[in-house]
């Protein structure tokens, strides 16, 4: 009785407000707004700009495919930057994943200090992408930096090695990315815990030693996780920016010029006019490349990933 | 009653005093005190010395006009332009922005800079202390879009402590041959250390200076470069030879030293001679910032022209840094008043320490010389140098055509990286031809 009178007093708005779909909508509103403002609209705009000559200061003018044609036919720096980025992704990503796996295996023991070690090894990943680390890294590898100081103690006579020369410079950046293995490591750790003990016991009874157990039990069961980490880190590598911009600024001779940095330099040049339209075209080419690489990775999945 | 009268009187006195005090600031004819609460944006590129000095000058204005406050934005050179470009895109440029002689044309063409002519005519902006020549450097067409804040000149700053120690005399007009000779002399005495950095990066300054040494006025004109392929080859030969003979840092080595930040310039920073230089290609006003960094190492700085076969033809007086009011300003009157203060007020210019160059207002320059010298002894050195340059220089080139930014980024940097390679892949002739062809290509397609 009292219930029914309550219902009657509810206005249309209140009823609408109390509907489940409304609640869902309201709760997802922050995402929807963010998605529209920071993703969909900017992406649509950049697609439009990529067909324009646009210097930010004056309105964009439509030039059709000119930007894309110039990129593929005339722009030498484009292929150079793309090459550097692919090299970085191809070398850096597997190294990082392997390293993360090794550390995860070492930390997959229940001792008292293991929590402390896990937190410690995760730290570089939290602070890894930051400006401070990039600057620290540069300092460490300078000719009179920490790394050379350590090297000269171990190998007397080896002083002043130029880490920022054309060959080694990219490796300074690769070492930095490998050092940030923490998030992959945590994912490995959690899936290591899910491997049933029975399998190891059965393998032991069959006479498999530690190495055999790793390759025949652990590794196959980890392949879905390896796959996930590989996809994740490959995309990250293609989008890496801070290291190249701050540690080497692309030099020497563009040998560490990441694609994103090249794009940034086009959009926000230190001197002269912005080429925002050109930079937008570069961004869309990168989107296609990343999609393609990810597609190929997924294609290869059935070949090597063990799905239980 | 007495108390109230006393209070009233003292209040009146206080008000009278502040307004009398405020009247002393040269802010032009605008009634800034009664303009209400205004926050003005002010962006500039600089260095530690400039950032602090500019903040001091603005704070001094706020002390006198508490209703005027500032939202400042100090950046280094390259970040500054990127940031301002983005601000220009959504019409949120600061009310006042620092400008460069080379770039005012591009910014005026984009209609981002306010025409100051009406303010000069109304007296709100007093430019009577500036010579007409200097005022004209801020004009694009018949619009006055920027006011010169200080005059400077290209200057090679060098480690005078080192040259004195070795008994080397550095002439104020430095020829290329002498530059080479001195560097080799220093290296011989210092186990091959203290080489030089020349020609690197994406700056048009080096080749412009070189081109002027050949008798041109500018390196770039509307249709392209003034250099022939042969002449450009001569420029790249300087670098190829310098690296081959081992007295110039090569591309790989430059990557190992930080040349962008004055505090980390290899002239004043670095543990061993093999990563250090004895000199820096700079501008005369930068001696203050370099000196602040050099003092820690007990280095005294000297100043002379950049190296050139004909320093008198190459060198020029540069209307250095400009201030502009932007078209995005919501309070242009107040912004112009602040501009007037920065240009004409002696106290403001003492606080600014003439770090942007010798004040363009000659009476202010004379008035503050003694005070600034007390704060920073290098000021006198820069002034003396400018006096020499005035008699030993040629007229400056016109503001750069808009396409030059792209040449800097895509051509000059690429070619200087190649020319400074330890094992170069191209000859001077190839590099010179590439420069002329690529530059003219960009210019004609712009």
XYZ file of C-alpha atoms in Angstrom:
754
model
C 0.000 0.000 0.000
C 2.611 2.513 1.086
C 4.842 1.241 -1.685
C 2.327 1.990 -4.342
C 1.815 5.552 -3.115
C 5.563 6.073 -3.265
C 5.667 4.881 -6.831
C 2.910 7.241 -7.798
C 4.820 10.189 -6.451
C 7.892 9.476 -8.614
C 8.114 11.924 -11.467
C 9.002 10.936 -15.009
C 12.520 12.204 -14.512
C 13.093 10.183 -11.369
C 11.870 7.041 -13.096
C 14.138 7.687 -16.057
C 16.962 8.472 -13.675
C 16.520 5.190 -11.820
C 16.550 3.054 -14.933
C 19.525 0.761 -15.215
C 20.492 1.952 -18.670
C 20.609 5.550 -17.439
C 22.939 4.621 -14.625
C 25.114 2.801 -17.128
C 25.164 5.820 -19.373
C 26.066 8.184 -16.568
C 28.812 5.952 -15.280
C 30.323 5.640 -18.739
C 29.958 9.343 -19.491
C 33.465 10.247 -18.330
C 34.832 7.719 -20.785
C 32.533 8.781 -23.592
C 33.427 12.442 -23.171
C 37.116 11.630 -22.953
C 36.892 9.325 -25.945
C 35.178 11.955 -28.056
C 37.315 14.888 -26.964
C 40.714 13.304 -26.825
C 40.467 10.517 -29.360
C 37.693 10.514 -31.916
C 37.466 14.220 -32.719
C 41.248 14.791 -32.791
C 41.658 11.708 -34.967
C 39.002 12.876 -37.392
C 40.617 16.300 -37.502
C 44.074 14.883 -38.124
C 42.720 12.749 -40.951
C 41.301 15.905 -42.497
C 44.536 17.863 -41.923
C 46.554 15.113 -43.551
C 45.001 16.148 -46.862
C 45.730 19.821 -46.189
C 48.584 22.253 -46.077
C 48.209 23.491 -42.517
C 50.701 25.630 -40.595
C 48.508 26.198 -37.480
C 48.741 29.966 -37.861
C 46.512 30.187 -40.906
C 43.467 28.084 -41.887
C 44.124 24.722 -43.592
C 43.961 24.542 -47.384
C 42.989 21.318 -49.142
C 45.805 19.809 -51.242
C 44.523 16.269 -51.693
C 47.155 13.548 -51.604
C 50.154 15.876 -51.938
C 51.436 15.216 -48.410
C 51.339 11.456 -48.908
C 52.954 11.681 -52.327
C 55.754 13.847 -50.955
C 56.346 11.451 -48.055
C 56.691 8.414 -50.291
C 58.554 9.957 -53.191
C 60.718 12.795 -51.885
C 61.171 12.480 -48.158
C 64.473 10.776 -47.315
C 64.109 11.389 -43.595
C 60.817 9.473 -43.560
C 62.419 6.192 -44.603
C 65.363 6.809 -42.296
C 63.117 7.461 -39.286
C 60.928 4.496 -40.122
C 64.003 2.282 -40.418
C 65.304 3.416 -37.031
C 61.917 2.780 -35.415
C 61.543 -0.675 -36.922
C 65.097 -1.554 -35.833
C 64.334 -0.334 -32.332
C 61.089 -2.338 -32.182
C 62.592 -5.452 -33.735
C 65.595 -5.605 -31.393
C 64.245 -3.886 -28.299
C 60.918 -5.686 -27.956
C 62.120 -9.326 -27.944
C 65.041 -8.402 -25.676
C 62.680 -6.747 -23.246
C 60.236 -9.661 -23.229
C 63.010 -12.243 -22.791
C 64.558 -10.210 -20.009
C 61.202 -9.831 -18.277
C 60.648 -13.584 -18.499
C 64.067 -14.392 -17.024
C 63.568 -12.045 -14.102
C 60.038 -13.381 -13.556
C 61.389 -16.939 -13.414
C 63.991 -15.918 -10.861
C 61.417 -14.123 -8.737
C 58.916 -16.989 -8.933
C 60.066 -18.472 -5.649
C 58.343 -18.042 -2.359
C 60.990 -16.585 -0.116
C 60.521 -13.884 2.438
C 62.167 -11.064 0.475
C 60.518 -11.811 -2.843
C 57.865 -9.113 -2.441
C 60.551 -6.537 -1.915
C 62.444 -7.662 -5.014
C 59.325 -7.642 -7.174
C 58.554 -4.085 -6.126
C 62.148 -3.039 -6.714
C 62.302 -4.528 -10.198
C 58.983 -2.942 -11.066
C 60.161 0.536 -10.104
C 61.940 1.384 -13.386
C 58.687 0.791 -15.260
C 56.802 3.267 -13.123
C 59.344 6.037 -13.556
C 60.647 4.730 -16.886
C 58.931 6.949 -19.424
C 59.639 10.088 -17.480
C 61.720 13.063 -18.447
C 63.881 12.725 -15.342
C 64.988 9.206 -16.289
C 65.795 10.303 -19.830
C 68.014 13.073 -18.530
C 69.595 10.754 -15.987
C 70.241 8.244 -18.755
C 71.955 10.836 -20.886
C 74.173 11.831 -17.990
C 75.054 8.224 -17.224
C 76.243 7.542 -20.756
C 78.111 10.810 -21.309
C 81.805 10.456 -22.003
C 82.629 11.198 -18.364
C 79.466 9.592 -17.005
C 78.819 6.711 -14.652
C 78.882 3.958 -17.253
C 82.288 4.921 -18.586
C 83.580 5.314 -15.046
C 82.477 1.771 -14.204
C 83.865 0.391 -17.467
C 87.227 2.023 -16.889
C 87.511 0.361 -13.468
C 86.741 -3.057 -14.918
C 88.762 -2.624 -18.082
C 91.635 -0.257 -17.338
C 92.448 1.796 -20.381
C 88.898 1.923 -21.659
C 88.030 5.558 -21.123
C 85.830 8.102 -22.789
C 83.900 5.706 -25.021
C 81.479 7.751 -27.095
C 78.082 6.180 -26.437
C 76.324 8.845 -28.445
C 78.228 8.153 -31.650
C 76.346 6.939 -34.683
C 76.571 3.203 -33.973
C 76.101 2.878 -30.207
C 73.557 5.683 -29.715
C 70.549 3.556 -30.656
C 71.743 0.924 -28.164
C 71.660 3.464 -25.361
C 67.940 3.789 -26.115
C 67.437 0.035 -26.476
C 69.100 -0.613 -23.105
C 66.770 1.936 -21.543
C 63.689 0.215 -22.933
C 64.908 -3.226 -21.867
C 65.513 -1.853 -18.382
C 61.820 -0.988 -18.198
C 60.719 -4.627 -18.182
C 58.606 -4.363 -15.021
C 55.055 -4.525 -16.343
C 55.792 -7.508 -18.607
C 57.505 -9.177 -15.667
C 54.454 -8.805 -13.447
C 52.224 -10.327 -16.124
C 54.640 -13.241 -16.493
C 54.724 -13.727 -12.726
C 50.971 -13.981 -12.430
C 50.673 -16.511 -15.247
C 53.585 -18.550 -13.887
C 51.538 -18.958 -10.733
C 48.658 -20.408 -12.736
C 50.648 -23.290 -14.177
C 49.334 -26.386 -12.332
C 51.917 -28.072 -10.086
C 50.686 -31.505 -11.249
C 52.244 -30.954 -14.652
C 55.649 -30.383 -13.092
C 55.208 -33.397 -10.830
C 54.210 -35.567 -13.759
C 57.186 -34.325 -15.744
C 59.540 -35.019 -12.841
C 58.195 -38.553 -12.512
C 58.801 -39.003 -16.236
C 62.378 -38.024 -15.542
C 62.480 -34.502 -16.988
C 65.176 -32.264 -15.537
C 64.773 -28.536 -14.804
C 65.658 -27.342 -18.297
C 63.412 -29.938 -19.894
C 60.560 -28.958 -17.573
C 60.994 -25.305 -18.556
C 60.923 -25.942 -22.287
C 58.208 -28.595 -22.266
C 55.902 -27.352 -19.531
C 56.529 -23.737 -18.575
C 57.224 -22.252 -21.977
C 54.261 -23.752 -23.883
C 51.874 -22.726 -21.138
C 53.329 -19.225 -21.134
C 52.965 -18.633 -24.872
C 49.615 -16.791 -24.553
C 51.279 -14.412 -22.075
C 54.350 -14.041 -24.276
C 52.053 -13.250 -27.155
C 50.197 -10.631 -25.154
C 53.439 -8.996 -23.967
C 54.881 -9.069 -27.454
C 51.896 -7.291 -28.998
C 51.759 -4.765 -26.183
C 55.473 -3.964 -26.271
C 55.701 -3.865 -30.058
C 53.041 -1.192 -30.185
C 54.789 0.672 -27.371
C 58.083 0.536 -29.251
C 56.566 2.000 -32.381
C 55.147 4.845 -30.328
C 58.261 5.520 -28.234
C 59.071 9.212 -28.071
C 60.642 10.540 -24.863
C 63.900 8.584 -25.056
C 64.758 9.699 -28.557
C 63.614 13.284 -28.082
C 65.400 13.895 -24.798
C 68.450 11.659 -24.785
C 69.738 12.009 -28.338
C 67.237 14.335 -30.023
C 67.418 12.034 -33.021
C 71.131 12.487 -33.586
C 73.772 11.910 -34.688
C 72.797 12.084 -38.342
C 69.227 10.962 -37.598
C 70.529 7.566 -36.473
C 68.215 7.595 -33.450
C 65.396 9.610 -34.976
C 62.241 7.805 -33.914
C 59.253 8.158 -36.182
C 57.251 9.982 -33.523
C 60.062 12.485 -32.991
C 60.280 13.176 -36.710
C 56.553 13.702 -36.721
C 56.801 16.037 -33.730
C 59.589 18.036 -35.373
C 57.388 18.528 -38.422
C 54.417 19.647 -36.362
C 56.353 21.807 -33.908
C 59.589 22.892 -35.569
C 62.153 24.810 -33.557
C 62.294 27.321 -36.386
C 59.869 28.469 -38.997
C 56.430 27.261 -39.863
C 54.621 24.243 -38.550
C 53.787 21.524 -41.094
C 50.860 20.127 -39.181
C 49.203 18.668 -42.277
C 52.353 16.795 -43.220
C 52.772 15.553 -39.646
C 49.154 14.344 -39.632
C 49.805 12.361 -42.803
C 52.856 10.808 -41.119
C 50.672 9.862 -38.147
C 48.146 8.082 -40.348
C 50.863 6.151 -42.129
C 52.131 5.023 -38.728
C 48.633 3.921 -37.761
C 48.470 1.742 -40.868
C 51.919 0.285 -40.160
C 51.096 -0.569 -36.551
C 47.778 -2.120 -37.586
C 49.600 -4.211 -40.159
C 52.259 -5.409 -37.721
C 49.633 -6.250 -35.107
C 47.592 -8.082 -37.728
C 50.637 -10.137 -38.728
C 51.369 -10.946 -35.095
C 47.800 -12.175 -34.639
C 48.066 -14.149 -37.856
C 51.151 -15.914 -36.501
C 49.331 -16.741 -33.284
C 47.993 -20.096 -34.403
C 51.531 -21.173 -35.387
C 53.166 -20.891 -31.990
C 50.734 -19.972 -29.249
C 49.496 -22.889 -27.193
C 45.838 -22.394 -26.294
C 44.775 -24.894 -23.707
C 37.363 62.344 15.543
C 40.993 63.309 15.675
C 41.912 59.699 15.153
C 39.726 59.422 12.109
C 41.187 62.589 10.640
C 44.685 61.323 11.317
C 43.844 58.020 9.724
C 42.309 59.742 6.756
C 45.302 62.018 6.366
C 47.816 59.246 6.598
C 45.774 57.218 4.150
C 45.707 60.136 1.761
C 49.417 60.563 2.252
C 49.964 56.909 1.585
C 47.831 57.008 -1.539
C 49.558 60.185 -2.666
C 52.910 58.587 -2.126
C 52.114 55.451 -4.050
C 50.656 57.388 -6.914
C 53.631 59.730 -6.913
C 55.891 56.706 -6.844
C 53.880 55.017 -9.553
C 54.077 58.082 -11.749
C 57.784 57.518 -11.807
C 57.343 54.326 -13.785
C 57.359 54.997 -17.489
C 54.173 53.311 -18.552
C 52.980 55.785 -21.173
C 49.676 57.619 -21.062
C 47.372 54.724 -20.222
C 45.839 54.890 -16.746
C 47.130 51.549 -15.592
C 46.357 52.152 -11.905
C 42.623 52.410 -12.580
C 42.408 49.700 -15.186
C 41.058 47.173 -12.691
C 42.551 43.792 -11.927
C 44.325 42.484 -14.991
C 46.460 39.416 -15.474
C 48.752 39.741 -18.439
C 50.419 36.812 -20.150
C 54.074 37.219 -21.053
C 56.101 34.617 -22.943
C 59.802 34.651 -23.753
C 62.663 32.323 -24.515
C 65.747 32.685 -22.431
C 68.157 31.259 -19.927
C 68.425 31.252 -16.160
C 69.807 34.774 -15.951
C 67.160 36.219 -18.262
C 64.294 34.371 -16.624
C 65.161 35.747 -13.200
C 65.829 39.271 -14.481
C 62.555 39.432 -16.400
C 60.604 38.172 -13.411
C 62.246 40.890 -11.293
C 61.247 43.625 -13.717
C 57.653 42.391 -13.896
C 57.410 42.021 -10.124
C 58.585 45.583 -9.754
C 55.684 46.742 -11.890
C 53.258 44.650 -9.844
C 54.631 46.200 -6.648
C 53.702 49.604 -8.008
C 50.466 48.533 -9.672
C 49.123 45.703 -7.507
C 46.160 45.363 -9.872
C 48.488 44.216 -12.667
C 49.812 40.694 -12.328
C 51.635 38.457 -14.780
C 51.277 34.939 -15.994
C 54.770 34.260 -17.297
C 56.001 31.537 -19.568
C 59.784 31.188 -19.906
C 61.103 28.528 -22.272
C 64.254 27.660 -24.118
C 64.511 28.719 -27.755
C 63.133 25.659 -29.486
C 60.386 24.808 -27.007
C 59.312 28.426 -27.043
C 58.366 28.483 -30.710
C 56.622 25.123 -30.559
C 54.578 26.331 -27.605
C 53.717 29.672 -29.173
C 52.640 27.976 -32.397
C 50.203 25.821 -30.467
C 48.937 28.846 -28.570
C 48.468 30.687 -31.836
C 46.332 27.825 -33.107
C 43.646 28.344 -30.488
C 44.131 32.098 -30.171
C 45.568 31.899 -26.675
C 48.880 33.658 -27.247
C 50.121 35.608 -24.214
C 49.425 39.351 -24.292
C 53.109 40.054 -24.720
C 55.571 37.831 -26.494
C 59.245 38.018 -27.228
C 60.031 37.957 -30.936
C 63.078 37.488 -33.091
C 64.146 39.708 -35.966
C 64.234 36.755 -38.334
C 60.688 35.613 -37.600
C 58.526 38.712 -37.216
C 57.609 38.613 -40.897
C 56.100 35.138 -40.623
C 54.193 36.025 -37.452
C 52.952 39.314 -38.842
C 51.783 37.569 -42.008
C 49.724 35.195 -39.856
C 48.120 38.267 -38.261
C 49.208 37.289 -34.764
C 50.947 40.554 -33.907
C 49.121 43.783 -33.073
C 49.911 46.870 -35.139
C 51.363 49.316 -32.597
C 51.242 52.406 -34.842
C 48.022 53.838 -33.286
C 49.557 53.537 -29.818
C 52.665 55.392 -30.918
C 50.514 58.132 -32.430
C 48.390 58.481 -29.294
C 51.463 58.593 -27.055
C 50.586 55.416 -25.215
C 53.815 53.946 -26.554
C 56.716 56.339 -26.409
C 59.443 55.464 -28.896
C 61.102 58.875 -28.918
C 64.219 57.429 -27.302
C 64.789 54.966 -30.161
C 66.446 55.863 -33.417
C 64.274 55.597 -36.521
C 66.534 52.852 -37.926
C 65.948 50.712 -34.884
C 62.181 51.366 -34.871
C 61.993 50.378 -38.528
C 63.438 46.940 -37.807
C 60.142 46.156 -36.067
C 58.063 47.107 -39.093
C 56.526 44.697 -41.535
C 55.077 46.632 -44.442
C 53.669 49.795 -42.877
C 52.719 48.061 -39.631
C 54.813 48.334 -36.503
C 54.461 44.835 -35.051
C 57.433 44.644 -32.703
C 59.659 46.908 -30.657
C 63.345 46.226 -30.335
C 64.324 45.592 -26.729
C 68.043 45.414 -27.166
C 70.847 45.508 -29.651
C 73.470 42.811 -29.929
C 75.877 41.374 -32.454
C 77.270 37.979 -33.372
C 80.110 37.300 -30.966
C 82.591 34.561 -30.386
C 82.847 34.167 -26.624
C 86.057 32.530 -25.538
C 87.917 31.241 -22.538
C 90.183 34.210 -21.892
C 91.727 32.566 -18.869
C 93.032 29.857 -21.173
C 94.295 32.146 -23.954
C 95.948 34.447 -21.428
C 97.644 31.491 -19.811
C 99.078 30.496 -23.173
C 99.910 34.082 -24.073
C 97.618 34.098 -27.086
C 96.164 37.375 -28.262
C 92.725 37.032 -29.871
C 91.964 39.926 -32.259
C 88.506 41.484 -32.059
C 87.997 40.973 -35.803
C 88.792 37.309 -36.129
C 89.749 35.998 -39.554
C 89.238 32.342 -40.433
C 92.989 31.770 -40.762
C 93.621 33.234 -37.315
C 90.764 31.185 -35.834
C 92.341 28.030 -37.207
C 95.807 29.059 -36.054
C 94.708 29.851 -32.497
C 92.786 26.595 -32.165
C 95.786 24.575 -33.326
C 98.041 26.539 -30.974
C 95.805 25.783 -27.992
C 95.491 22.121 -28.942
C 99.253 21.783 -29.253
C 99.702 23.207 -25.771
C 96.853 21.212 -24.228
C 97.378 17.660 -25.480
C 94.917 18.005 -28.340
C 92.082 19.309 -26.163
C 89.871 22.367 -26.641
C 88.763 21.825 -30.206
C 85.923 23.899 -31.668
C 82.313 23.301 -32.587
C 81.378 24.976 -35.832
C 78.558 24.775 -38.363
C 76.515 22.133 -36.543
C 72.759 21.915 -36.203
C 69.908 23.633 -37.941
C 70.965 27.261 -37.704
C 71.283 29.553 -40.710
C 73.642 31.782 -38.735
C 76.915 30.161 -39.805
C 76.313 30.045 -43.567
C 74.795 33.534 -43.463
C 77.935 34.895 -41.873
C 80.000 33.017 -44.421
C 77.930 34.353 -47.337
C 78.289 37.907 -46.052
C 82.028 37.369 -45.922
C 81.822 36.828 -49.696
C 80.139 40.194 -50.082
C 76.475 39.124 -50.082
C 74.071 40.834 -47.715
C 71.823 37.857 -47.062
C 71.984 34.101 -47.533
C 68.313 33.791 -48.463
C 66.158 35.790 -50.822
C 62.573 35.254 -51.852
C 63.474 32.842 -54.681
C 66.204 30.904 -52.919
C 69.796 31.202 -51.799
C 72.201 33.870 -52.961
C 75.075 31.399 -53.049
C 76.220 29.531 -56.126
C 77.008 25.833 -55.759
C 80.701 26.686 -55.863
C 80.417 29.274 -53.117
C 78.377 26.904 -50.955
C 81.035 24.249 -51.506
C 83.532 26.659 -49.973
C 81.437 26.759 -46.820
C 81.279 22.972 -46.508
C 84.983 22.732 -47.237
C 85.656 24.676 -44.029
C 83.982 21.906 -42.060
C 85.406 18.992 -44.035
C 88.905 20.408 -43.592
C 88.390 21.255 -39.928
C 87.335 17.697 -39.095
C 89.986 16.122 -41.339
C 92.700 18.193 -39.663
C 91.246 17.255 -36.288
C 90.562 20.676 -34.798
C 86.794 20.620 -35.210
C 84.406 18.332 -33.328
C 82.831 15.797 -35.668
C 79.163 14.813 -35.806
C 79.541 11.877 -33.422
C 81.442 13.916 -30.881
C 78.969 16.779 -30.915
C 76.265 14.235 -30.060
C 78.197 13.553 -26.888
C 78.227 17.134 -25.640
C 75.295 19.325 -24.835
C 75.475 22.447 -26.957
C 71.927 23.729 -26.484
C 72.070 24.668 -22.849
C 74.428 27.499 -21.909
C 75.002 26.091 -18.423
C 76.243 22.889 -20.076
C 78.075 24.485 -22.963
C 81.359 22.657 -23.533
C 83.151 25.981 -23.134
C 82.207 26.152 -19.448
C 81.236 22.592 -18.615
C 82.955 19.252 -18.940
C 85.558 17.388 -16.988
C 88.331 16.876 -19.499
C 89.814 18.982 -22.316
C 88.814 16.390 -24.930
C 85.141 17.274 -24.479
C 85.728 20.992 -24.093
C 86.013 23.921 -26.438
C 87.900 27.153 -26.067
C 85.120 29.224 -27.621
C 81.417 29.392 -28.392
C 79.690 30.897 -31.387
C 77.102 33.134 -29.696
C 75.653 36.634 -29.544
C 77.103 39.472 -27.499
C 74.210 39.658 -25.020
C 74.699 35.993 -24.115
C 77.968 36.847 -22.391
C 75.984 37.438 -19.180
C 74.496 33.937 -19.159
C 77.769 32.320 -20.239
C 79.599 34.263 -17.568
C 77.176 33.106 -14.878
C 78.026 29.538 -15.874
C 81.758 30.172 -16.346
C 82.272 31.818 -12.975
C 81.896 28.505 -11.178
C 84.998 27.268 -12.968
C 86.836 30.527 -12.501
C 86.893 31.192 -16.240
C 87.056 34.748 -17.499
C 85.441 35.325 -20.872
C 86.700 37.243 -23.879
C 84.721 38.437 -26.878
C 85.477 38.871 -30.582
C 83.779 38.496 -33.959
C 82.843 35.141 -35.468
C 85.553 33.792 -37.760
C 85.231 34.953 -41.359
C 87.578 35.759 -44.213
C 86.221 39.275 -44.033
C 84.851 39.952 -40.537
C 83.899 43.532 -41.340
C 81.676 42.443 -44.238
C 80.265 39.534 -42.254
C 79.532 41.178 -38.949
C 76.379 43.150 -38.246
C 74.544 44.959 -35.498
C 71.469 42.914 -34.719
C 68.299 44.378 -33.311
C 68.221 41.406 -30.996
C 65.145 40.682 -29.112
C 61.798 42.184 -29.793
C 58.643 42.507 -27.767
C 55.273 42.271 -29.469
C 51.701 42.647 -28.294
C 49.633 39.834 -29.772
C 46.250 40.105 -31.444
C 44.988 37.563 -28.899
C 45.443 40.081 -26.082
C 42.226 41.020 -24.302
C 43.899 44.001 -22.664
C 46.045 45.514 -25.386
C 46.111 48.912 -23.679
C 47.568 47.467 -20.510
C 49.958 45.299 -22.530
C 51.214 48.365 -24.412
C 51.709 50.175 -21.088
C 53.875 47.287 -19.879
C 55.754 47.311 -23.181
C 56.396 51.018 -22.712
C 57.671 50.293 -19.212
C 60.039 47.588 -20.444
C 61.440 49.799 -23.190
C 61.635 53.179 -21.461
C 61.818 52.722 -17.713
C 65.361 52.972 -16.327
C 64.605 50.945 -13.208
C 63.013 48.204 -15.303
C 66.096 48.087 -17.475
C 68.399 47.916 -14.491
C 66.400 44.934 -13.267
C 66.547 43.416 -16.749
C 70.351 43.769 -16.536
C 70.506 44.502 -20.265
C 70.640 40.754 -20.700
C 68.673 41.047 -23.952
C 71.299 43.369 -25.319
C 72.109 47.033 -24.911
C 68.727 48.801 -24.515
C 67.476 50.234 -27.787
C 66.480 53.408 -25.992
C 69.804 55.230 -26.008
C 69.096 57.511 -23.061
C 68.052 54.521 -20.973
C 71.206 52.710 -22.099
C 73.352 55.599 -20.891
C 71.422 55.951 -17.659
C 71.666 52.338 -16.570
C 75.213 51.546 -17.702
C 76.844 52.200 -14.347
C 74.229 50.324 -12.306
C 74.210 47.279 -14.572
C 77.987 47.193 -14.606
C 77.946 46.966 -10.839
C 75.647 43.932 -10.980
C 77.298 42.292 -13.963
C 80.776 43.371 -15.056
C 80.387 41.577 -18.402
C 77.930 44.250 -19.494
C 80.745 46.733 -20.050
C 82.575 44.130 -22.114
C 79.530 43.650 -24.361
C 79.034 47.421 -24.722
C 82.670 47.944 -25.688
C 82.416 45.131 -28.207
C 79.285 46.621 -29.769
C 81.067 49.976 -30.086
C 83.774 48.212 -32.094
C 81.255 46.298 -34.196
C 79.374 49.478 -35.001
C 82.448 50.708 -36.887
C 83.477 47.278 -38.187
C 80.319 45.829 -39.662
C 77.942 45.959 -42.612
C 74.162 46.527 -42.709
C 72.055 43.590 -41.561
C 70.070 41.357 -43.937
C 66.271 41.612 -44.247
C 64.038 39.424 -42.041
C 64.102 35.852 -43.344
C 61.605 34.634 -45.939
C 59.101 32.153 -44.459
C 60.515 29.096 -46.224
C 63.827 29.295 -44.344
C 62.560 27.338 -41.358
C 62.103 24.318 -43.590
C 65.561 24.788 -45.118
C 67.058 24.889 -41.631
C 65.407 21.676 -40.554
C 65.602 19.655 -43.751
C 68.685 20.909 -45.562
C 71.169 22.726 -43.333
C 71.078 20.190 -40.523
C 71.344 17.199 -42.854
C 74.268 18.686 -44.787
C 76.208 19.896 -41.762
C 75.850 16.436 -40.213
C 77.376 15.030 -43.399
C 80.090 17.674 -43.668
C 81.200 17.104 -40.082
C 81.396 13.308 -40.405
C 84.663 11.743 -39.401
C 84.663 9.759 -42.639
C 82.652 11.977 -44.939
C 80.684 10.347 -47.730
C 80.351 13.470 -49.851
C 82.753 16.046 -51.238
C 82.410 19.756 -50.616
C 81.232 20.183 -54.225
C 78.436 17.634 -53.755
C 77.321 19.202 -50.482
C 77.390 22.695 -51.957
C 75.347 21.631 -54.973
C 72.884 19.802 -52.728
C 72.443 22.911 -50.583
C 71.694 25.193 -53.511
C 69.406 22.719 -55.247
C 67.432 21.682 -52.145
C 67.081 25.249 -50.917
C 65.832 26.580 -54.220
C 63.496 23.627 -54.508
C 61.894 24.372 -51.129
C 61.701 28.097 -51.911
C 59.982 27.576 -55.249
C 57.450 25.104 -53.836
C 56.543 27.173 -50.818
